[in-house]
Short mmCIF file of C-alpha atoms in Angstrom, two decimals:
data_model
loop_
_atom_site.label_atom_id
_atom_site.label_comp_id
_atom_site.label_asym_id
_atom_site.label_seq_id
_atom_site.Cartn_x
_atom_site.Cartn_y
_atom_site.Cartn_z
CA MET A 102 11.78 42.16 90.30
CA GLY A 103 9.21 44.89 90.87
CA ILE A 104 5.80 45.00 89.23
CA ARG A 105 6.82 47.89 86.99
CA ARG A 106 9.90 46.04 85.80
CA ALA A 107 7.93 42.83 85.24
CA LEU A 108 5.31 44.67 83.18
CA SER A 109 7.93 46.38 81.05
CA VAL A 110 9.65 43.06 80.31
CA LEU A 111 6.31 41.41 79.50
CA PHE A 112 5.29 44.25 77.17
CA ALA A 113 8.69 44.13 75.45
CA LEU A 114 8.46 40.37 74.86
CA VAL A 115 4.86 40.39 73.62
CA GLY A 116 5.39 43.55 71.57
CA ALA A 117 8.44 42.18 69.78
CA LEU A 118 6.66 38.93 68.91
CA VAL A 119 3.50 40.69 67.70
CA ALA A 120 5.53 43.16 65.62
CA VAL A 121 7.39 40.30 63.90
CA VAL A 122 4.13 38.49 63.11
CA GLY A 123 2.65 41.71 61.75
CA LEU A 124 5.71 42.36 59.61
CA VAL A 125 5.62 38.85 58.13
CA VAL A 126 1.90 39.14 57.37
CA VAL A 127 2.48 42.53 55.68
CA VAL A 128 5.15 40.99 53.44
CA ALA A 129 3.03 37.91 52.69
CA ASP A 130 0.01 40.07 51.93
CA LYS A 131 2.08 42.06 49.45
CA GLU A 132 3.43 38.95 47.73
CA VAL A 133 0.22 36.89 47.64
CA PHE A 134 -2.72 39.30 47.54
CA ASP A 135 -1.35 42.41 45.81
CA ARG A 136 -2.27 42.00 42.13
CA PRO A 137 0.59 44.08 40.59
CA THR A 138 3.08 42.04 42.62
CA VAL A 139 1.37 38.82 41.58
CA GLU A 140 1.48 39.92 37.93
CA ARG A 141 5.25 40.39 38.12
CA THR A 142 5.61 36.96 39.72
CA VAL A 143 3.44 35.37 37.03
CA ASP A 144 5.49 36.97 34.27
CA LYS A 145 8.66 35.53 35.80
CA ILE A 146 7.05 32.10 36.03
CA LEU A 147 5.83 32.14 32.42
CA ALA A 148 9.26 33.25 31.22
CA ASP A 149 10.76 30.07 32.68
CA PRO A 150 11.47 27.60 29.83
CA ASP A 151 10.75 24.61 32.06
CA VAL A 152 7.19 25.81 32.63
CA THR A 153 6.56 26.03 28.87
CA ARG A 154 8.16 22.62 28.33
CA LEU A 155 6.12 20.98 31.09
CA LEU A 156 2.89 22.61 29.92
CA GLY A 157 3.53 21.34 26.39
CA ARG A 158 4.24 17.88 27.74
CA GLU A 159 0.94 17.84 29.65
CA ILE A 160 -1.02 18.95 26.58
CA VAL A 161 0.63 16.34 24.38
CA LYS A 162 0.12 13.60 26.95
CA ARG A 163 -3.56 14.42 27.26
CA ALA A 164 -4.07 14.70 23.49
CA VAL A 165 -2.32 11.39 22.79
CA LEU A 166 -4.21 9.62 25.58
CA LEU A 167 -7.65 10.91 24.63
CA GLY A 168 -7.13 10.40 20.92
CA ASP A 169 -5.21 7.13 21.11
CA LEU A 170 -2.59 8.79 18.93
CA GLU A 171 0.63 7.25 20.20
CA GLU A 172 1.84 6.72 16.65
CA GLN A 173 1.30 10.41 15.88
CA ARG A 174 2.93 11.64 19.12
CA LYS A 175 5.76 13.45 17.31
CA LEU A 176 3.29 15.19 15.02
CA VAL A 177 1.18 16.28 17.99
CA GLN A 178 4.31 17.41 19.85
CA THR A 179 5.44 19.55 16.91
CA TYR A 180 2.01 21.15 16.60
CA VAL A 181 1.79 21.92 20.34
CA ASP A 182 5.31 23.39 20.44
CA GLU A 183 4.47 25.67 17.53
CA ARG A 184 1.26 26.81 19.21
CA LEU A 185 2.92 27.54 22.54
CA ALA A 186 5.51 29.73 20.84
CA GLN A 187 2.85 32.07 19.45
CA PRO A 188 2.28 35.39 21.32
CA ALA A 189 -1.51 34.95 21.23
CA VAL A 190 -1.21 31.60 22.98
CA GLN A 191 1.19 33.00 25.57
CA LYS A 192 -1.32 35.77 26.23
CA GLU A 193 -4.08 33.22 26.80
CA ILE A 194 -1.84 31.24 29.14
CA ARG A 195 -1.24 34.39 31.18
CA SER A 196 -4.97 35.08 31.22
CA GLY A 197 -5.63 31.50 32.33
CA VAL A 198 -3.23 31.88 35.23
CA PHE A 199 -5.01 35.02 36.42
CA ASP A 200 -8.38 33.33 36.06
CA ALA A 201 -7.08 30.62 38.40
CA TYR A 202 -5.74 33.30 40.77
CA THR A 203 -9.13 35.06 40.78
CA GLU A 204 -10.81 31.73 41.48
CA LEU A 205 -8.50 31.22 44.45
CA MET A 206 -9.04 34.71 45.86
CA ASP A 207 -12.73 35.34 45.17
CA THR A 208 -14.43 31.95 45.40
CA ASP A 209 -14.70 28.98 47.72
CA HIS A 210 -14.26 26.39 44.97
CA PRO A 211 -12.55 23.31 46.42
CA ARG A 212 -10.47 22.85 43.27
CA ILE A 213 -8.39 25.48 41.47
CA ASP A 214 -8.22 24.86 37.71
CA PHE A 215 -6.12 26.24 34.88
CA ASN A 216 -8.00 26.28 31.58
CA LEU A 217 -7.15 27.15 27.97
CA PRO A 218 -10.50 26.98 26.14
CA ASN A 219 -9.43 28.85 23.00
CA GLN A 220 -6.37 26.70 22.46
CA ALA A 221 -8.43 23.62 23.27
CA LYS A 222 -10.59 24.38 20.23
CA GLN A 223 -7.51 24.44 18.01
CA VAL A 224 -6.09 21.25 19.53
CA ARG A 225 -9.44 19.49 19.23
CA ARG A 226 -9.75 20.50 15.58
CA GLN A 227 -6.24 19.18 14.91
CA LEU A 228 -6.97 15.86 16.64
CA VAL A 229 -10.21 15.38 14.76
CA GLY A 230 -8.30 16.10 11.56
CA LEU A 231 -5.97 13.23 12.39
CA ASN A 232 -8.84 10.92 13.31
CA PRO A 233 -12.39 12.01 12.39
CA ASN A 234 -13.89 9.39 14.70
CA LEU A 235 -12.60 11.38 17.69
CA ASP A 236 -15.22 14.08 17.17
CA ALA A 237 -17.77 11.98 19.04
CA THR A 238 -15.48 10.91 21.89
CA LEU A 239 -13.27 13.88 22.73
CA PRO A 240 -14.35 16.19 25.57
CA ILE A 241 -15.85 19.53 24.61
CA SER A 242 -13.36 22.33 24.06
CA GLU A 243 -14.13 23.95 27.42
CA ASN A 244 -12.76 20.91 29.25
CA LEU A 245 -10.16 19.48 26.88
CA LEU A 246 -7.30 21.58 28.28
CA ARG A 247 -8.56 22.08 31.82
CA PHE A 248 -5.91 21.17 34.38
CA THR A 249 -6.34 21.01 38.14
CA LEU A 250 -3.55 23.00 39.75
CA PHE A 251 -4.30 22.04 43.35
CA GLU A 252 -7.04 21.35 45.86
CA ARG A 253 -7.92 24.19 48.22
CA SER A 254 -7.62 21.79 51.13
CA SER A 255 -3.95 21.25 50.27
CA LEU A 256 -3.01 24.91 50.83
CA PRO A 257 -0.38 25.31 53.57
CA TRP A 258 -1.29 26.71 56.98
CA ALA A 259 0.67 29.87 56.21
CA TYR A 260 -1.86 30.81 53.51
CA GLU A 261 -4.76 30.46 55.94
CA LEU A 262 -2.87 32.51 58.54
CA VAL A 263 -2.16 35.35 56.13
CA SER A 264 -5.64 35.22 54.62
CA SER A 265 -7.32 35.53 58.02
CA THR A 266 -5.03 38.22 59.45
CA ARG A 267 -4.10 40.33 56.41
CA SER A 268 -6.69 43.02 57.20
CA ALA A 269 -5.04 43.56 60.58
CA ALA A 270 -1.43 43.21 59.42
CA TRP A 271 -0.40 46.82 59.90
CA GLY A 272 -2.40 46.95 63.12
CA LEU A 273 -0.40 44.01 64.47
CA PHE A 274 2.90 45.60 63.50
CA ILE A 275 2.03 49.04 64.92
CA GLY A 276 0.47 47.48 68.03
CA GLY A 277 3.61 45.43 68.68
CA ALA A 278 5.82 48.48 68.24
CA ALA A 279 3.53 50.41 70.61
CA LEU A 280 3.89 47.72 73.28
CA VAL A 281 7.68 47.96 73.03
CA ALA A 282 7.41 51.75 73.33
CA ILE A 283 5.23 51.36 76.44
CA ALA A 284 7.79 48.96 77.89
CA LEU A 285 10.54 51.53 77.33
CA PHE A 286 8.38 54.23 78.89
CA LEU A 287 7.70 52.17 82.00
CA GLY A 288 11.31 51.22 82.57
CA PRO A 289 13.44 50.95 84.59
CA GLY A 290 16.51 49.85 82.65
CA ARG A 291 15.34 51.06 79.25
CA LEU A 292 18.54 50.01 77.50
CA SER A 293 18.31 46.43 78.73
CA ILE A 294 14.61 46.30 77.83
CA PHE A 295 15.28 47.54 74.29
CA THR A 296 18.12 45.03 73.96
CA LEU A 297 15.80 42.25 75.13
CA ALA A 298 13.11 43.28 72.62
CA ALA A 299 15.65 43.30 69.79
CA ALA A 300 16.92 39.85 70.77
CA VAL A 301 13.38 38.43 70.90
CA ALA A 302 12.50 39.97 67.52
CA THR A 303 15.67 38.53 65.96
CA VAL A 304 15.05 35.02 67.27
CA ALA A 305 11.36 35.16 66.32
CA MET A 306 12.19 36.30 62.78
CA LEU A 307 14.69 33.47 62.35
CA VAL A 308 12.12 30.95 63.62
CA VAL A 309 9.50 32.32 61.20
CA TRP A 310 11.96 32.11 58.32
CA LEU A 311 12.80 28.51 59.24
CA LEU A 312 9.11 27.55 59.50
CA PHE A 313 8.26 29.09 56.13
CA THR A 314 11.27 27.51 54.42
CA THR A 315 10.77 24.00 55.78
CA GLY A 316 6.99 24.24 55.35
CA ALA A 317 7.27 25.32 51.72
CA ASN A 318 9.73 22.54 50.91
CA ARG A 319 7.48 19.97 52.56
CA VAL A 320 4.46 21.13 50.56
CA LEU A 321 6.43 21.18 47.30
CA ASP A 322 7.77 17.69 47.90
CA GLY A 323 4.18 16.47 48.17
CA ILE A 324 3.16 17.75 44.71
CA ASP A 325 3.29 14.89 42.23
CA ASP A 326 2.50 16.77 39.02
CA GLY A 327 5.65 18.17 37.43
CA LEU A 328 4.04 21.32 36.04
CA SER A 329 2.28 22.23 39.28
CA ARG A 330 5.44 21.54 41.27
CA ARG A 331 7.58 23.74 39.00
CA VAL A 332 5.09 26.64 39.12
CA ALA A 333 4.74 26.30 42.89
CA ARG A 334 8.53 26.21 43.28
CA LEU A 335 9.02 29.43 41.31
CA ALA A 336 6.24 31.20 43.23
CA ALA A 337 7.55 29.95 46.57
CA ASP A 338 11.11 31.00 45.72
CA GLN A 339 9.88 34.52 44.98
CA PHE A 340 8.08 34.72 48.33
CA LEU A 341 10.87 33.06 50.31
CA ARG A 342 13.41 35.41 48.75
CA ARG A 343 11.44 38.35 50.12
CA ILE A 344 11.08 36.73 53.54
CA THR A 345 14.82 36.01 53.56
CA GLN A 346 15.60 39.65 52.80
CA ILE A 347 13.36 40.85 55.64
CA SER A 348 14.78 38.23 58.01
CA LEU A 349 18.33 39.24 57.15
CA ALA A 350 17.55 42.93 57.74
CA VAL A 351 15.87 42.21 61.09
CA THR A 352 18.70 39.88 62.12
CA ILE A 353 21.40 42.44 61.31
CA PHE A 354 19.50 45.19 63.11
CA GLY A 355 18.82 42.95 66.10
CA ALA A 356 22.42 41.76 66.29
CA VAL A 357 23.73 45.33 66.21
CA VAL A 358 21.29 46.41 68.94
CA VAL A 359 21.99 43.38 71.13
CA VAL A 360 25.78 43.63 70.84
CA GLY A 361 25.68 47.39 71.25
CA GLY A 362 23.37 47.14 74.23
CA LEU A 363 25.44 44.48 75.98
CA VAL A 364 28.68 46.39 75.38
CA THR A 365 27.10 49.59 76.66
CA LEU A 366 25.81 47.84 79.78
CA TRP A 367 29.24 46.30 80.39
CA VAL A 368 31.08 49.60 79.91
CA ARG A 369 28.64 51.45 82.13
CA ALA A 370 28.98 48.81 84.85
CA ALA A 371 32.78 49.03 84.62
CA LEU A 372 33.04 52.81 84.63
CA PHE A 373 30.11 53.62 86.86
CA PRO A 374 29.69 50.76 89.32
CA SER A 375 26.51 50.89 91.35
CA LYS A 376 26.98 52.02 94.92
CA PRO A 377 26.18 49.48 97.61
CA LYS A 378 22.90 50.11 99.34
CA ILE A 379 23.32 51.51 102.84
CA THR A 380 21.02 50.04 105.45
CA ARG A 381 20.22 52.58 108.10
CA VAL A 382 19.56 51.41 111.65
CA LYS A 383 17.75 53.72 114.00
CA GLY A 384 20.15 55.26 116.47
CA VAL A 385 23.28 54.10 114.63
CA PRO A 386 25.06 56.59 112.34
CA PRO A 387 25.87 55.29 108.82
CA VAL A 388 29.43 54.15 108.16
CA ARG A 389 31.23 56.42 105.67
#
């Protein structure tokens, strides 16, 4: 293999891998850091009845525990269910989610919290009404309904990867595509080089999809809190659905290119076989 051929193969391999990484980071950046996209994801999460049910369960559990109100659990449950069904409360829940998102994006706080201070005032007032002695023992309203969603240290490696490379996402994708273009320009055997690049991109995309899927499931399995796990599952499903769509598109494109390239190479070899190289010896005429 000549130097030119070796360089073209190397550029094709590296370019395909870099382009796939860039594409994945572009998609992840859109799903995780683009606020309009995040808003749509949040709306889907909050529309899930299990999220509302689990949030209500957490509020009731905390209220009963802090107020020692096990005998009034049904009364507290009824009150909380009625509050959660109100549009004003749903609006505050949505606002609380975005406050947590802003805390994740714009701060270095080690713990990401979800807080409902306005509703905490109402819940606290209701609990004190059931037992006036609780006024001196219950937490202040700002902390009564503060829930820790997760620790920053528990974020998966994929988040750190996307967070550190998102500014260069399009650069990675364009740079990878440029390397493949350079490989095709260098040649020789442009068809085989393009087929190789498509095969590498397809395999790399499938590996990335597998890593994200298994990694997300492993992280979700490690979340003990039911509410946090349900929210994380819905958010992960939204992201993984997008990654799956991109992976499927790349796989189909790569499969078509690889099969088409191999068939073309086979047909060309069958119809236009390469001529054997004639070695010329000085003083001896070539054999025809």
